[in-house]
């Protein structure tokens, strides 16, 4: 994996040297630097790509992703809002913006961003899981449980674990220990340790 990342970085550097004014090359270099964890250099390349091609929503999303990794939530929000303005149909930008809103404590804005991501891409288990968590926080237990079940069916381990807990305690669903065990076992199968621990306690 490290060798692949290093090779990709070498190729991206070479391409950027040959055509330094090519925004796509700069963005590819930013992604390669991000993969090896050099966030500051990745951010510089991203900003250069945006200067060369200001209307590229993908470059704004990449910059937003780097700012999220640096936990600079306000700057990330501004950049991701620009990505969404440039391309309103950009599902990943709406999803990332939801995460940023949540980190800033803006729960309603986060709910709207996740709903928009799901409108654009109905099969998006991670967005369903994140939205379910937010609805659970705001006491919409029924819709939260439904979304959690859809995310669990989509293979999200945390959703399977939470759904098991919901069936155990009857939160938004009827109590059913059999279904609780089924979902915990599913999450454990995928290697989700909290589920495995819970099941071993039950046994």
PDB file of C-alpha atoms in Angstrom:
ATOM      1  CA  UNK A   1       0.000   0.000   0.000  1.00  0.00           C
ATOM      2  CA  UNK A   2       2.807   2.427   0.974  1.00  0.00           C
ATOM      3  CA  UNK A   3       4.744   1.441  -2.139  1.00  0.00           C
ATOM      4  CA  UNK A   4       1.656   2.119  -4.308  1.00  0.00           C
ATOM      5  CA  UNK A   5       1.165   5.530  -2.670  1.00  0.00           C
ATOM      6  CA  UNK A   6       4.842   6.413  -3.174  1.00  0.00           C
ATOM      7  CA  UNK A   7       4.679   5.334  -6.836  1.00  0.00           C
ATOM      8  CA  UNK A   8       1.501   7.379  -7.399  1.00  0.00           C
ATOM      9  CA  UNK A   9       3.182  10.379  -5.765  1.00  0.00           C
ATOM     10  CA  UNK A  10       6.253  10.017  -8.010  1.00  0.00           C
ATOM     11  CA  UNK A  11       4.058   9.844 -11.131  1.00  0.00           C
ATOM     12  CA  UNK A  12       1.980  12.845 -10.022  1.00  0.00           C
ATOM     13  CA  UNK A  13       5.103  14.905  -9.307  1.00  0.00           C
ATOM     14  CA  UNK A  14       6.495  14.014 -12.745  1.00  0.00           C
ATOM     15  CA  UNK A  15       3.268  15.042 -14.503  1.00  0.00           C
ATOM     16  CA  UNK A  16       3.123  18.335 -12.551  1.00  0.00           C
ATOM     17  CA  UNK A  17       6.732  19.095 -13.538  1.00  0.00           C
ATOM     18  CA  UNK A  18       5.998  18.489 -17.222  1.00  0.00           C
ATOM     19  CA  UNK A  19       2.785  20.581 -17.228  1.00  0.00           C
ATOM     20  CA  UNK A  20       2.841  22.837 -14.142  1.00  0.00           C
ATOM     21  CA  UNK A  21      -0.137  24.952 -15.332  1.00  0.00           C
ATOM     22  CA  UNK A  22      -2.418  21.945 -15.774  1.00  0.00           C
ATOM     23  CA  UNK A  23      -5.042  22.057 -12.976  1.00  0.00           C
ATOM     24  CA  UNK A  24      -5.795  18.320 -13.295  1.00  0.00           C
ATOM     25  CA  UNK A  25      -2.117  17.476 -12.718  1.00  0.00           C
ATOM     26  CA  UNK A  26      -2.021  19.713  -9.646  1.00  0.00           C
ATOM     27  CA  UNK A  27      -5.177  18.092  -8.276  1.00  0.00           C
ATOM     28  CA  UNK A  28      -3.734  14.602  -8.880  1.00  0.00           C
ATOM     29  CA  UNK A  29      -0.596  15.658  -6.995  1.00  0.00           C
ATOM     30  CA  UNK A  30      -2.741  17.038  -4.140  1.00  0.00           C
ATOM     31  CA  UNK A  31      -4.538  13.672  -3.873  1.00  0.00           C
ATOM     32  CA  UNK A  32      -1.249  11.742  -3.877  1.00  0.00           C
ATOM     33  CA  UNK A  33       0.173  13.994  -1.131  1.00  0.00           C
ATOM     34  CA  UNK A  34      -3.043  13.621   0.892  1.00  0.00           C
ATOM     35  CA  UNK A  35      -2.763   9.818   0.653  1.00  0.00           C
ATOM     36  CA  UNK A  36       0.702   9.854   2.241  1.00  0.00           C
ATOM     37  CA  UNK A  37      -0.481  12.291   4.937  1.00  0.00           C
ATOM     38  CA  UNK A  38       1.377  15.444   3.802  1.00  0.00           C
ATOM     39  CA  UNK A  39      -1.661  17.679   4.388  1.00  0.00           C
ATOM     40  CA  UNK A  40       0.048  21.073   4.107  1.00  0.00           C
ATOM     41  CA  UNK A  41       1.676  20.283   0.745  1.00  0.00           C
ATOM     42  CA  UNK A  42      -1.620  18.710  -0.454  1.00  0.00           C
ATOM     43  CA  UNK A  43      -3.475  21.887   0.535  1.00  0.00           C
ATOM     44  CA  UNK A  44      -0.999  24.086  -1.378  1.00  0.00           C
ATOM     45  CA  UNK A  45      -1.444  21.970  -4.527  1.00  0.00           C
ATOM     46  CA  UNK A  46      -5.230  22.072  -4.152  1.00  0.00           C
ATOM     47  CA  UNK A  47      -5.276  25.847  -3.827  1.00  0.00           C
ATOM     48  CA  UNK A  48      -3.061  26.107  -6.913  1.00  0.00           C
ATOM     49  CA  UNK A  49      -5.446  23.786  -8.851  1.00  0.00           C
ATOM     50  CA  UNK A  50      -8.369  26.031  -7.813  1.00  0.00           C
ATOM     51  CA  UNK A  51      -6.497  29.174  -8.922  1.00  0.00           C
ATOM     52  CA  UNK A  52      -5.850  27.548 -12.299  1.00  0.00           C
ATOM     53  CA  UNK A  53      -9.457  26.284 -12.624  1.00  0.00           C
ATOM     54  CA  UNK A  54     -11.760  28.139 -10.178  1.00  0.00           C
ATOM     55  CA  UNK A  55     -14.950  26.342 -11.293  1.00  0.00           C
ATOM     56  CA  UNK A  56     -13.768  22.788 -10.552  1.00  0.00           C
ATOM     57  CA  UNK A  57     -16.086  21.449  -7.825  1.00  0.00           C
ATOM     58  CA  UNK A  58     -13.873  18.347  -7.409  1.00  0.00           C
ATOM     59  CA  UNK A  59     -10.882  20.508  -6.470  1.00  0.00           C
ATOM     60  CA  UNK A  60     -13.030  22.284  -3.863  1.00  0.00           C
ATOM     61  CA  UNK A  61     -14.162  18.922  -2.470  1.00  0.00           C
ATOM     62  CA  UNK A  62     -10.543  17.733  -2.235  1.00  0.00           C
ATOM     63  CA  UNK A  63      -9.554  20.923  -0.411  1.00  0.00           C
ATOM     64  CA  UNK A  64     -12.550  20.459   1.892  1.00  0.00           C
ATOM     65  CA  UNK A  65     -11.449  16.874   2.612  1.00  0.00           C
ATOM     66  CA  UNK A  66      -7.951  18.080   3.551  1.00  0.00           C
ATOM     67  CA  UNK A  67      -9.387  20.810   5.809  1.00  0.00           C
ATOM     68  CA  UNK A  68     -11.602  18.185   7.499  1.00  0.00           C
ATOM     69  CA  UNK A  69      -8.490  16.082   8.151  1.00  0.00           C
ATOM     70  CA  UNK A  70      -6.908  19.189   9.715  1.00  0.00           C
ATOM     71  CA  UNK A  71     -10.148  19.756  11.713  1.00  0.00           C
ATOM     72  CA  UNK A  72     -10.450  23.282  10.318  1.00  0.00           C
ATOM     73  CA  UNK A  73     -14.249  23.013  10.227  1.00  0.00           C
ATOM     74  CA  UNK A  74     -15.119  26.622   9.330  1.00  0.00           C
ATOM     75  CA  UNK A  75     -12.722  26.765   6.379  1.00  0.00           C
ATOM     76  CA  UNK A  76     -13.954  23.314   5.270  1.00  0.00           C
ATOM     77  CA  UNK A  77     -17.571  24.498   5.388  1.00  0.00           C
ATOM     78  CA  UNK A  78     -16.814  27.534   3.226  1.00  0.00           C
ATOM     79  CA  UNK A  79     -14.941  25.458   0.610  1.00  0.00           C
ATOM     80  CA  UNK A  80     -17.590  22.697   0.506  1.00  0.00           C
ATOM     81  CA  UNK A  81     -20.419  25.223   0.181  1.00  0.00           C
ATOM     82  CA  UNK A  82     -18.577  26.548  -2.857  1.00  0.00           C
ATOM     83  CA  UNK A  83     -18.295  22.978  -4.254  1.00  0.00           C
ATOM     84  CA  UNK A  84     -22.069  22.563  -3.851  1.00  0.00           C
ATOM     85  CA  UNK A  85     -22.717  25.972  -5.455  1.00  0.00           C
ATOM     86  CA  UNK A  86     -20.536  25.033  -8.446  1.00  0.00           C
ATOM     87  CA  UNK A  87     -22.175  21.601  -8.804  1.00  0.00           C
ATOM     88  CA  UNK A  88     -25.512  21.251  -6.929  1.00  0.00           C
ATOM     89  CA  UNK A  89     -25.680  17.574  -7.990  1.00  0.00           C
ATOM     90  CA  UNK A  90     -22.339  16.657  -6.367  1.00  0.00           C
ATOM     91  CA  UNK A  91     -23.387  13.992  -3.840  1.00  0.00           C
ATOM     92  CA  UNK A  92     -19.999  13.622  -2.113  1.00  0.00           C
ATOM     93  CA  UNK A  93     -19.805  17.376  -1.473  1.00  0.00           C
ATOM     94  CA  UNK A  94     -23.245  17.373   0.213  1.00  0.00           C
ATOM     95  CA  UNK A  95     -22.218  14.354   2.319  1.00  0.00           C
ATOM     96  CA  UNK A  96     -18.927  15.944   3.423  1.00  0.00           C
ATOM     97  CA  UNK A  97     -20.732  19.209   4.165  1.00  0.00           C
ATOM     98  CA  UNK A  98     -23.110  17.242   6.412  1.00  0.00           C
ATOM     99  CA  UNK A  99     -20.134  15.966   8.434  1.00  0.00           C
ATOM    100  CA  UNK A 100     -18.744  19.498   8.754  1.00  0.00           C
ATOM    101  CA  UNK A 101     -22.091  20.963   9.865  1.00  0.00           C
ATOM    102  CA  UNK A 102     -22.323  18.199  12.470  1.00  0.00           C
ATOM    103  CA  UNK A 103     -18.808  18.945  13.755  1.00  0.00           C
ATOM    104  CA  UNK A 104     -19.751  22.630  14.068  1.00  0.00           C
ATOM    105  CA  UNK A 105     -22.868  21.668  16.058  1.00  0.00           C
ATOM    106  CA  UNK A 106     -25.283  22.757  13.301  1.00  0.00           C
ATOM    107  CA  UNK A 107     -27.504  19.666  13.446  1.00  0.00           C
ATOM    108  CA  UNK A 108     -30.374  20.922  11.255  1.00  0.00           C
ATOM    109  CA  UNK A 109     -27.968  21.984   8.496  1.00  0.00           C
ATOM    110  CA  UNK A 110     -26.274  18.562   8.763  1.00  0.00           C
ATOM    111  CA  UNK A 111     -29.653  16.791   8.419  1.00  0.00           C
ATOM    112  CA  UNK A 112     -30.413  18.867   5.292  1.00  0.00           C
ATOM    113  CA  UNK A 113     -27.031  18.043   3.725  1.00  0.00           C
ATOM    114  CA  UNK A 114     -27.425  14.294   4.334  1.00  0.00           C
ATOM    115  CA  UNK A 115     -31.002  14.364   3.006  1.00  0.00           C
ATOM    116  CA  UNK A 116     -29.765  16.157  -0.119  1.00  0.00           C
ATOM    117  CA  UNK A 117     -27.028  13.526  -0.600  1.00  0.00           C
ATOM    118  CA  UNK A 118     -29.671  10.778  -0.348  1.00  0.00           C
ATOM    119  CA  UNK A 119     -32.002  12.581  -2.776  1.00  0.00           C
ATOM    120  CA  UNK A 120     -29.157  12.623  -5.299  1.00  0.00           C
ATOM    121  CA  UNK A 121     -27.946   9.085  -4.556  1.00  0.00           C
ATOM    122  CA  UNK A 122     -30.604   6.951  -2.820  1.00  0.00           C
ATOM    123  CA  UNK A 123     -28.207   4.000  -2.342  1.00  0.00           C
ATOM    124  CA  UNK A 124     -25.725   5.621   0.025  1.00  0.00           C
ATOM    125  CA  UNK A 125     -25.633   3.508   3.213  1.00  0.00           C
ATOM    126  CA  UNK A 126     -23.130   5.755   5.036  1.00  0.00           C
ATOM    127  CA  UNK A 127     -25.329   8.836   4.510  1.00  0.00           C
ATOM    128  CA  UNK A 128     -28.321   6.862   5.828  1.00  0.00           C
ATOM    129  CA  UNK A 129     -26.308   5.881   8.915  1.00  0.00           C
ATOM    130  CA  UNK A 130     -25.172   9.463   9.609  1.00  0.00           C
ATOM    131  CA  UNK A 131     -28.704  10.811   9.092  1.00  0.00           C
ATOM    132  CA  UNK A 132     -30.115   8.107  11.376  1.00  0.00           C
ATOM    133  CA  UNK A 133     -27.719   9.167  14.166  1.00  0.00           C
ATOM    134  CA  UNK A 134     -28.788  12.806  13.847  1.00  0.00           C
ATOM    135  CA  UNK A 135     -32.498  11.918  13.852  1.00  0.00           C
ATOM    136  CA  UNK A 136     -31.908   9.761  16.922  1.00  0.00           C
ATOM    137  CA  UNK A 137     -30.331  12.782  18.661  1.00  0.00           C
ATOM    138  CA  UNK A 138     -33.388  14.875  17.810  1.00  0.00           C
ATOM    139  CA  UNK A 139     -35.716  12.125  19.121  1.00  0.00           C
ATOM    140  CA  UNK A 140     -37.141  11.059  15.737  1.00  0.00           C
ATOM    141  CA  UNK A 141     -36.785   7.422  16.831  1.00  0.00           C
ATOM    142  CA  UNK A 142     -39.063   5.866  14.192  1.00  0.00           C
ATOM    143  CA  UNK A 143     -37.412   7.404  11.113  1.00  0.00           C
ATOM    144  CA  UNK A 144     -33.978   6.950  12.718  1.00  0.00           C
ATOM    145  CA  UNK A 145     -34.616   3.198  13.185  1.00  0.00           C
ATOM    146  CA  UNK A 146     -35.820   2.823   9.591  1.00  0.00           C
ATOM    147  CA  UNK A 147     -32.757   4.593   8.198  1.00  0.00           C
ATOM    148  CA  UNK A 148     -30.508   2.616  10.548  1.00  0.00           C
ATOM    149  CA  UNK A 149     -32.022  -0.632   9.218  1.00  0.00           C
ATOM    150  CA  UNK A 150     -31.442   0.478   5.606  1.00  0.00           C
ATOM    151  CA  UNK A 151     -27.829   1.385   6.458  1.00  0.00           C
ATOM    152  CA  UNK A 152     -27.405  -1.969   8.228  1.00  0.00           C
ATOM    153  CA  UNK A 153     -28.738  -3.807   5.163  1.00  0.00           C
ATOM    154  CA  UNK A 154     -26.215  -1.757   3.125  1.00  0.00           C
ATOM    155  CA  UNK A 155     -23.393  -3.284   5.208  1.00  0.00           C
ATOM    156  CA  UNK A 156     -22.513  -0.399   7.577  1.00  0.00           C
ATOM    157  CA  UNK A 157     -21.125  -2.207  10.652  1.00  0.00           C
ATOM    158  CA  UNK A 158     -21.871   0.591  13.129  1.00  0.00           C
ATOM    159  CA  UNK A 159     -25.476   0.681  11.866  1.00  0.00           C
ATOM    160  CA  UNK A 160     -25.791  -3.066  12.421  1.00  0.00           C
ATOM    161  CA  UNK A 161     -24.489  -2.640  15.968  1.00  0.00           C
ATOM    162  CA  UNK A 162     -26.831   0.288  16.744  1.00  0.00           C
ATOM    163  CA  UNK A 163     -29.779  -1.562  15.226  1.00  0.00           C
ATOM    164  CA  UNK A 164     -29.030  -4.515  17.502  1.00  0.00           C
ATOM    165  CA  UNK A 165     -29.097  -2.097  20.455  1.00  0.00           C
ATOM    166  CA  UNK A 166     -32.391  -0.590  19.218  1.00  0.00           C
ATOM    167  CA  UNK A 167     -34.032  -4.043  19.058  1.00  0.00           C
ATOM    168  CA  UNK A 168     -32.676  -4.886  22.510  1.00  0.00           C
ATOM    169  CA  UNK A 169     -34.124  -1.754  24.140  1.00  0.00           C
ATOM    170  CA  UNK A 170     -37.147  -1.144  21.853  1.00  0.00           C
ATOM    171  CA  UNK A 171     -35.994   2.274  20.595  1.00  0.00           C
ATOM    172  CA  UNK A 172     -38.050   3.119  17.499  1.00  0.00           C
ATOM    173  CA  UNK A 173     -38.747  -0.610  16.935  1.00  0.00           C
ATOM    174  CA  UNK A 174     -40.483  -3.358  18.875  1.00  0.00           C
ATOM    175  CA  UNK A 175     -38.215  -5.122  21.352  1.00  0.00           C
ATOM    176  CA  UNK A 176     -36.873  -8.334  19.851  1.00  0.00           C
ATOM    177  CA  UNK A 177     -33.787  -9.977  21.366  1.00  0.00           C
ATOM    178  CA  UNK A 178     -33.580 -12.444  18.460  1.00  0.00           C
ATOM    179  CA  UNK A 179     -33.233  -9.569  15.943  1.00  0.00           C
ATOM    180  CA  UNK A 180     -30.806  -7.783  18.278  1.00  0.00           C
ATOM    181  CA  UNK A 181     -28.539 -10.853  18.324  1.00  0.00           C
ATOM    182  CA  UNK A 182     -28.902 -11.252  14.530  1.00  0.00           C
ATOM    183  CA  UNK A 183     -27.646  -7.689  13.871  1.00  0.00           C
ATOM    184  CA  UNK A 184     -24.860  -7.886  16.457  1.00  0.00           C
ATOM    185  CA  UNK A 185     -23.717 -11.153  14.868  1.00  0.00           C
ATOM    186  CA  UNK A 186     -23.777  -9.516  11.415  1.00  0.00           C
ATOM    187  CA  UNK A 187     -21.581  -6.639  12.625  1.00  0.00           C
ATOM    188  CA  UNK A 188     -19.222  -9.078  14.383  1.00  0.00           C
ATOM    189  CA  UNK A 189     -18.964 -11.062  11.120  1.00  0.00           C
ATOM    190  CA  UNK A 190     -17.688  -7.864   9.443  1.00  0.00           C
ATOM    191  CA  UNK A 191     -15.088  -7.552  12.209  1.00  0.00           C
ATOM    192  CA  UNK A 192     -16.816  -4.889  14.342  1.00  0.00           C
ATOM    193  CA  UNK A 193     -15.244  -5.493  17.778  1.00  0.00           C
ATOM    194  CA  UNK A 194     -17.915  -3.897  20.051  1.00  0.00           C
ATOM    195  CA  UNK A 195     -20.459  -6.372  18.626  1.00  0.00           C
ATOM    196  CA  UNK A 196     -18.140  -9.338  19.160  1.00  0.00           C
ATOM    197  CA  UNK A 197     -17.576  -8.206  22.782  1.00  0.00           C
ATOM    198  CA  UNK A 198     -21.300  -7.852  23.402  1.00  0.00           C
ATOM    199  CA  UNK A 199     -22.062 -11.279  21.972  1.00  0.00           C
ATOM    200  CA  UNK A 200     -19.364 -12.948  24.082  1.00  0.00           C
ATOM    201  CA  UNK A 201     -20.907 -11.347  27.210  1.00  0.00           C
ATOM    202  CA  UNK A 202     -24.348 -12.673  26.213  1.00  0.00           C
ATOM    203  CA  UNK A 203     -22.973 -16.182  25.774  1.00  0.00           C
TER     204      UNK A 203
END
